[in-house]
PDB file of C-alpha atoms and ligand atoms in Angstrom:
ATOM      1  CA  MET A   1     113.868  83.724  37.815  1.00  0.00           C
ATOM      2  CA  PHE A   2     113.452  85.495  41.113  1.00  0.00           C
ATOM      3  CA  SER A   3     111.914  84.080  44.304  1.00  0.00           C
ATOM      4  CA  LEU A   4     110.039  85.706  47.140  1.00  0.00           C
ATOM      5  CA  ILE A   5     112.353  86.120  50.152  1.00  0.00           C
ATOM      6  CA  ASP A   6     111.420  84.396  53.404  1.00  0.00           C
ATOM      7  CA  LEU A   7     110.716  86.714  56.320  1.00  0.00           C
ATOM      8  CA  PRO A   8     113.436  86.441  59.010  1.00  0.00           C
ATOM      9  CA  TYR A   9     110.795  86.464  61.808  1.00  0.00           C
ATOM     10  CA  ALA A  10     107.396  84.965  62.675  1.00  0.00           C
ATOM     11  CA  PRO A  11     104.225  86.563  61.209  1.00  0.00           C
ATOM     12  CA  GLU A  12     103.230  87.932  64.654  1.00  0.00           C
ATOM     13  CA  ALA A  13     106.728  89.237  65.478  1.00  0.00           C
ATOM     14  CA  LEU A  14     106.104  92.854  64.473  1.00  0.00           C
ATOM     15  CA  GLN A  15     102.801  93.303  66.327  1.00  0.00           C
ATOM     16  CA  PRO A  16     101.281  95.680  67.305  1.00  0.00           C
ATOM     17  CA  VAL A  17     103.040  98.001  64.840  1.00  0.00           C
ATOM     18  CA  ILE A  18     102.524  95.686  61.835  1.00  0.00           C
ATOM     19  CA  SER A  19      99.908  92.951  62.287  1.00  0.00           C
ATOM     20  CA  ALA A  20     100.227  89.372  61.084  1.00  0.00           C
ATOM     21  CA  GLN A  21      97.311  90.129  58.745  1.00  0.00           C
ATOM     22  CA  THR A  22      99.127  93.069  57.139  1.00  0.00           C
ATOM     23  CA  LEU A  23     102.266  90.934  56.747  1.00  0.00           C
ATOM     24  CA  ALA A  24     100.218  88.134  55.177  1.00  0.00           C
ATOM     25  CA  PHE A  25      98.922  90.508  52.492  1.00  0.00           C
ATOM     26  CA  HIS A  26     101.991  92.723  52.146  1.00  0.00           C
ATOM     27  CA  HIS A  27     104.554  89.940  51.877  1.00  0.00           C
ATOM     28  CA  GLY A  28     102.372  87.010  50.803  1.00  0.00           C
ATOM     29  CA  LYS A  29     100.279  88.852  48.183  1.00  0.00           C
ATOM     30  CA  HIS A  30     101.804  92.196  47.138  1.00  0.00           C
ATOM     31  CA  HIS A  31     105.498  91.255  47.309  1.00  0.00           C
ATOM     32  CA  GLN A  32     104.748  87.846  45.753  1.00  0.00           C
ATOM     33  CA  ALA A  33     102.827  89.525  42.900  1.00  0.00           C
ATOM     34  CA  TYR A  34     105.824  91.729  42.023  1.00  0.00           C
ATOM     35  CA  VAL A  35     107.981  88.578  41.871  1.00  0.00           C
ATOM     36  CA  ASN A  36     105.458  86.770  39.669  1.00  0.00           C
ATOM     37  CA  ASN A  37     105.030  89.794  37.381  1.00  0.00           C
ATOM     38  CA  LEU A  38     108.785  90.263  36.889  1.00  0.00           C
ATOM     39  CA  ASN A  39     109.325  86.562  36.205  1.00  0.00           C
ATOM     40  CA  ALA A  40     106.632  86.755  33.508  1.00  0.00           C
ATOM     41  CA  LEU A  41     108.226  89.847  31.903  1.00  0.00           C
ATOM     42  CA  LEU A  42     111.881  88.697  31.817  1.00  0.00           C
ATOM     43  CA  PRO A  43     111.990  85.803  29.316  1.00  0.00           C
ATOM     44  CA  GLY A  44     113.229  87.152  25.967  1.00  0.00           C
ATOM     45  CA  SER A  45     113.809  90.648  27.378  1.00  0.00           C
ATOM     46  CA  PRO A  46     117.251  92.355  27.542  1.00  0.00           C
ATOM     47  CA  TYR A  47     117.140  91.991  31.330  1.00  0.00           C
ATOM     48  CA  GLU A  48     117.129  88.211  31.472  1.00  0.00           C
ATOM     49  CA  GLY A  49     120.043  86.943  33.611  1.00  0.00           C
ATOM     50  CA  LEU A  50     120.815  90.294  35.257  1.00  0.00           C
ATOM     51  CA  THR A  51     120.782  90.817  39.028  1.00  0.00           C
ATOM     52  CA  LEU A  52     117.836  92.635  40.559  1.00  0.00           C
ATOM     53  CA  GLU A  53     120.010  95.714  41.194  1.00  0.00           C
ATOM     54  CA  GLU A  54     121.178  95.755  37.554  1.00  0.00           C
ATOM     55  CA  ILE A  55     117.598  95.482  36.318  1.00  0.00           C
ATOM     56  CA  VAL A  56     116.526  98.383  38.554  1.00  0.00           C
ATOM     57  CA  ARG A  57     119.435 100.510  37.269  1.00  0.00           C
ATOM     58  CA  ARG A  58     118.790  99.824  33.574  1.00  0.00           C
ATOM     59  CA  SER A  59     115.052  99.263  33.057  1.00  0.00           C
ATOM     60  CA  ASP A  60     111.930 101.366  32.872  1.00  0.00           C
ATOM     61  CA  GLY A  61     108.193 100.773  32.595  1.00  0.00           C
ATOM     62  CA  ALA A  62     106.664  97.568  33.930  1.00  0.00           C
ATOM     63  CA  VAL A  63     110.023  95.796  34.334  1.00  0.00           C
ATOM     64  CA  PHE A  64     111.354  98.663  36.459  1.00  0.00           C
ATOM     65  CA  ASN A  65     108.178  98.908  38.527  1.00  0.00           C
ATOM     66  CA  ASN A  66     108.158  95.214  39.433  1.00  0.00           C
ATOM     67  CA  ALA A  67     111.939  94.831  39.886  1.00  0.00           C
ATOM     68  CA  GLY A  68     112.050  98.029  41.979  1.00  0.00           C
ATOM     69  CA  GLN A  69     109.228  96.842  44.184  1.00  0.00           C
ATOM     70  CA  ILE A  70     110.930  93.464  44.760  1.00  0.00           C
ATOM     71  CA  LEU A  71     114.204  95.132  45.740  1.00  0.00           C
ATOM     72  CA  ASN A  72     112.453  97.753  47.892  1.00  0.00           C
ATOM     73  CA  HIS A  73     110.445  95.147  49.781  1.00  0.00           C
ATOM     74  CA  ASN A  74     113.523  92.904  50.211  1.00  0.00           C
ATOM     75  CA  LEU A  75     115.280  95.811  51.943  1.00  0.00           C
ATOM     76  CA  TYR A  76     112.144  96.827  53.865  1.00  0.00           C
ATOM     77  CA  PHE A  77     111.196  93.448  55.335  1.00  0.00           C
ATOM     78  CA  THR A  78     114.762  92.475  56.311  1.00  0.00           C
ATOM     79  CA  GLN A  79     115.354  95.691  58.324  1.00  0.00           C
ATOM     80  CA  PHE A  80     112.803  94.748  61.035  1.00  0.00           C
ATOM     81  CA  ARG A  81     112.725  92.711  64.232  1.00  0.00           C
ATOM     82  CA  SER A  82     110.347  92.611  67.221  1.00  0.00           C
ATOM     83  CA  PRO A  83     109.362  95.974  68.782  1.00  0.00           C
ATOM     84  CA  LYS A  84     111.773  97.573  71.237  1.00  0.00           C
ATOM     85  CA  ALA A  85     110.805 100.848  72.970  1.00  0.00           C
ATOM     86  CA  GLU A  86     114.391 102.114  73.348  1.00  0.00           C
ATOM     87  CA  ASN A  87     115.861 101.612  69.915  1.00  0.00           C
ATOM     88  CA  ALA A  88     118.645 103.613  68.306  1.00  0.00           C
ATOM     89  CA  PRO A  89     121.630 103.117  66.007  1.00  0.00           C
ATOM     90  CA  THR A  90     125.141 102.612  67.376  1.00  0.00           C
ATOM     91  CA  GLY A  91     128.702 102.986  66.159  1.00  0.00           C
ATOM     92  CA  SER A  92     129.725 104.939  63.087  1.00  0.00           C
ATOM     93  CA  LEU A  93     126.166 105.236  61.734  1.00  0.00           C
ATOM     94  CA  ALA A  94     124.958 106.796  65.013  1.00  0.00           C
ATOM     95  CA  ALA A  95     127.893 109.198  64.957  1.00  0.00           C
ATOM     96  CA  LYS A  96     127.221 110.198  61.346  1.00  0.00           C
ATOM     97  CA  ILE A  97     123.509 110.786  62.047  1.00  0.00           C
ATOM     98  CA  ALA A  98     124.364 113.019  65.032  1.00  0.00           C
ATOM     99  CA  GLU A  99     126.990 114.895  63.003  1.00  0.00           C
ATOM    100  CA  GLN A 100     124.706 115.581  60.036  1.00  0.00           C
ATOM    101  CA  PHE A 101     121.265 115.973  61.621  1.00  0.00           C
ATOM    102  CA  GLY A 102     122.180 117.284  65.093  1.00  0.00           C
ATOM    103  CA  SER A 103     120.610 114.339  66.918  1.00  0.00           C
ATOM    104  CA  PHE A 104     118.911 110.994  66.311  1.00  0.00           C
ATOM    105  CA  GLU A 105     115.579 112.627  67.276  1.00  0.00           C
ATOM    106  CA  ALA A 106     116.056 115.398  64.700  1.00  0.00           C
ATOM    107  CA  PHE A 107     116.867 112.771  62.054  1.00  0.00           C
ATOM    108  CA  GLN A 108     113.742 110.764  62.964  1.00  0.00           C
ATOM    109  CA  ALA A 109     111.563 113.898  62.745  1.00  0.00           C
ATOM    110  CA  GLU A 110     112.905 114.794  59.283  1.00  0.00           C
ATOM    111  CA  PHE A 111     112.564 111.214  58.019  1.00  0.00           C
ATOM    112  CA  VAL A 112     108.949 110.905  59.233  1.00  0.00           C
ATOM    113  CA  ALA A 113     108.062 114.354  57.836  1.00  0.00           C
ATOM    114  CA  LYS A 114     109.390 113.330  54.410  1.00  0.00           C
ATOM    115  CA  GLY A 115     107.416 110.063  54.548  1.00  0.00           C
ATOM    116  CA  ALA A 116     104.241 111.771  55.728  1.00  0.00           C
ATOM    117  CA  GLY A 117     104.633 114.506  53.116  1.00  0.00           C
ATOM    118  CA  LEU A 118     105.169 112.218  50.130  1.00  0.00           C
ATOM    119  CA  PHE A 119     102.148 112.585  47.848  1.00  0.00           C
ATOM    120  CA  GLY A 120     100.583 109.251  46.898  1.00  0.00           C
ATOM    121  CA  SER A 121     102.428 105.924  46.910  1.00  0.00           C
ATOM    122  CA  GLY A 122     106.154 105.613  47.403  1.00  0.00           C
ATOM    123  CA  TRP A 123     109.053 105.247  49.801  1.00  0.00           C
ATOM    124  CA  VAL A 124     111.204 107.435  52.033  1.00  0.00           C
ATOM    125  CA  TRP A 125     114.848 106.347  52.193  1.00  0.00           C
ATOM    126  CA  LEU A 126     118.019 106.844  54.164  1.00  0.00           C
ATOM    127  CA  SER A 127     120.980 106.207  51.871  1.00  0.00           C
ATOM    128  CA  ALA A 128     124.720 106.741  51.804  1.00  0.00           C
ATOM    129  CA  GLN A 129     126.912 108.430  49.242  1.00  0.00           C
ATOM    130  CA  GLU A 130     130.249 106.786  48.432  1.00  0.00           C
ATOM    131  CA  ASP A 131     132.049 108.954  51.009  1.00  0.00           C
ATOM    132  CA  GLY A 132     129.596 107.893  53.750  1.00  0.00           C
ATOM    133  CA  THR A 133     127.503 111.075  53.708  1.00  0.00           C
ATOM    134  CA  LEU A 134     123.876 110.308  54.572  1.00  0.00           C
ATOM    135  CA  VAL A 135     120.954 111.435  52.403  1.00  0.00           C
ATOM    136  CA  ILE A 136     117.173 111.254  52.933  1.00  0.00           C
ATOM    137  CA  THR A 137     115.187 110.983  49.682  1.00  0.00           C
ATOM    138  CA  GLN A 138     111.553 110.543  48.701  1.00  0.00           C
ATOM    139  CA  GLU A 139     110.835 108.133  45.847  1.00  0.00           C
ATOM    140  CA  SER A 140     107.448 107.740  44.152  1.00  0.00           C
ATOM    141  CA  GLY A 141     106.061 104.424  43.040  1.00  0.00           C
ATOM    142  CA  ALA A 142     108.808 101.790  42.841  1.00  0.00           C
ATOM    143  CA  GLY A 143     111.728 104.232  43.050  1.00  0.00           C
ATOM    144  CA  ASN A 144     114.988 103.193  44.710  1.00  0.00           C
ATOM    145  CA  PRO A 145     117.881 105.577  45.520  1.00  0.00           C
ATOM    146  CA  LEU A 146     120.421 103.313  43.815  1.00  0.00           C
ATOM    147  CA  THR A 147     119.257 104.876  40.530  1.00  0.00           C
ATOM    148  CA  ARG A 148     120.707 108.152  41.938  1.00  0.00           C
ATOM    149  CA  GLY A 149     124.056 106.474  42.695  1.00  0.00           C
ATOM    150  CA  LEU A 150     123.211 106.098  46.393  1.00  0.00           C
ATOM    151  CA  ARG A 151     123.449 102.997  48.614  1.00  0.00           C
ATOM    152  CA  PRO A 152     120.074 102.341  50.305  1.00  0.00           C
ATOM    153  CA  LEU A 153     120.228 101.726  54.073  1.00  0.00           C
ATOM    154  CA  LEU A 154     116.737 102.102  55.543  1.00  0.00           C
ATOM    155  CA  THR A 155     113.266 102.631  54.116  1.00  0.00           C
ATOM    156  CA  PHE A 156     109.667 103.243  55.177  1.00  0.00           C
ATOM    157  CA  ASP A 157     107.001 102.046  52.726  1.00  0.00           C
ATOM    158  CA  VAL A 158     104.293 104.693  52.450  1.00  0.00           C
ATOM    159  CA  TRP A 159     102.055 102.787  50.031  1.00  0.00           C
ATOM    160  CA  GLU A 160      98.666 102.450  51.750  1.00  0.00           C
ATOM    161  CA  HIS A 161      98.917  98.632  51.543  1.00  0.00           C
ATOM    162  CA  ALA A 162     101.754  98.860  54.103  1.00  0.00           C
ATOM    163  CA  TYR A 163      99.610 100.320  56.886  1.00  0.00           C
ATOM    164  CA  TYR A 164      95.939 100.699  56.018  1.00  0.00           C
ATOM    165  CA  LEU A 165      94.643  97.536  57.750  1.00  0.00           C
ATOM    166  CA  ASP A 166      96.320  98.552  61.029  1.00  0.00           C
ATOM    167  CA  TRP A 167      96.429 102.358  60.960  1.00  0.00           C
ATOM    168  CA  GLN A 168      93.898 103.420  58.277  1.00  0.00           C
ATOM    169  CA  ASN A 169      94.632 107.040  57.256  1.00  0.00           C
ATOM    170  CA  ARG A 170      97.088 107.686  60.135  1.00  0.00           C
ATOM    171  CA  ARG A 171     100.247 107.474  58.049  1.00  0.00           C
ATOM    172  CA  PRO A 172     102.356 109.746  60.329  1.00  0.00           C
ATOM    173  CA  ASP A 173     101.469 107.676  63.423  1.00  0.00           C
ATOM    174  CA  HIS A 174     102.372 104.468  61.593  1.00  0.00           C
ATOM    175  CA  LEU A 175     105.706 105.914  60.475  1.00  0.00           C
ATOM    176  CA  LYS A 176     106.565 107.080  64.024  1.00  0.00           C
ATOM    177  CA  ALA A 177     105.749 103.593  65.374  1.00  0.00           C
ATOM    178  CA  LEU A 178     108.043 101.920  62.805  1.00  0.00           C
ATOM    179  CA  TRP A 179     111.139 103.133  64.700  1.00  0.00           C
ATOM    180  CA  GLN A 180     110.423 100.463  67.345  1.00  0.00           C
ATOM    181  CA  LEU A 181     110.964  97.747  64.717  1.00  0.00           C
ATOM    182  CA  ILE A 182     114.214  98.849  63.115  1.00  0.00           C
ATOM    183  CA  ASP A 183     117.055  96.346  63.358  1.00  0.00           C
ATOM    184  CA  TRP A 184     119.898  98.856  63.610  1.00  0.00           C
ATOM    185  CA  GLU A 185     122.488  96.074  63.431  1.00  0.00           C
ATOM    186  CA  GLU A 186     121.218  95.247  59.946  1.00  0.00           C
ATOM    187  CA  VAL A 187     121.095  98.924  58.908  1.00  0.00           C
ATOM    188  CA  GLY A 188     124.610  99.364  60.323  1.00  0.00           C
ATOM    189  CA  ARG A 189     125.811  96.400  58.229  1.00  0.00           C
ATOM    190  CA  ARG A 190     124.358  98.073  55.125  1.00  0.00           C
ATOM    191  CA  TYR A 191     126.227 101.254  56.053  1.00  0.00           C
ATOM    192  CA  GLY A 192     129.341  99.147  56.523  1.00  0.00           C
ATOM    193  CA  ARG A 193     131.645 101.669  58.124  1.00  0.00           C
TER     194      ARG A 193
HETATM  195 MN1   MN B 201     104.712  97.677  49.985  1.00  0.00          MN
END
């Protein structure tokens, strides 16, 4: 059985980019529902006893959708901390971003464009290949780049439930504002180089 993760910050901590009300629904209702749904689907299935990552790699249909959404939201919610105007990666991740994308600003522009341009519900991801090469991918629905053999580092949720209460139809503005919240120490740990 899986449990809903606790948020590593107070409900108001991400304001004004993500309101306490959005967090209450997004984490307390949507994320919780994926956990409840998966726990109801697992007993007697071939996925019982596997880790979340293993389930996402092997399953399809409703099991995949719910397991993927749990994993995606676990990675999403734990990459944030309170807003900081000047906020950028450091160390080897910063160097790799500059090497591959030209600059952090060019990387941000490409990442936001891929999130804004994703049709319908899904996620935009920064991931790493085994050799450390960075890749930006768009995933529809519950998709996670680990099914492509990539290690997920950072993600923006572009499902409307992630931003509609605070930003309505202004998805690109919401995505640009999310940079203030990124905990680059956590993303750097995921990169691990
Ligand atoms: Mn979501």
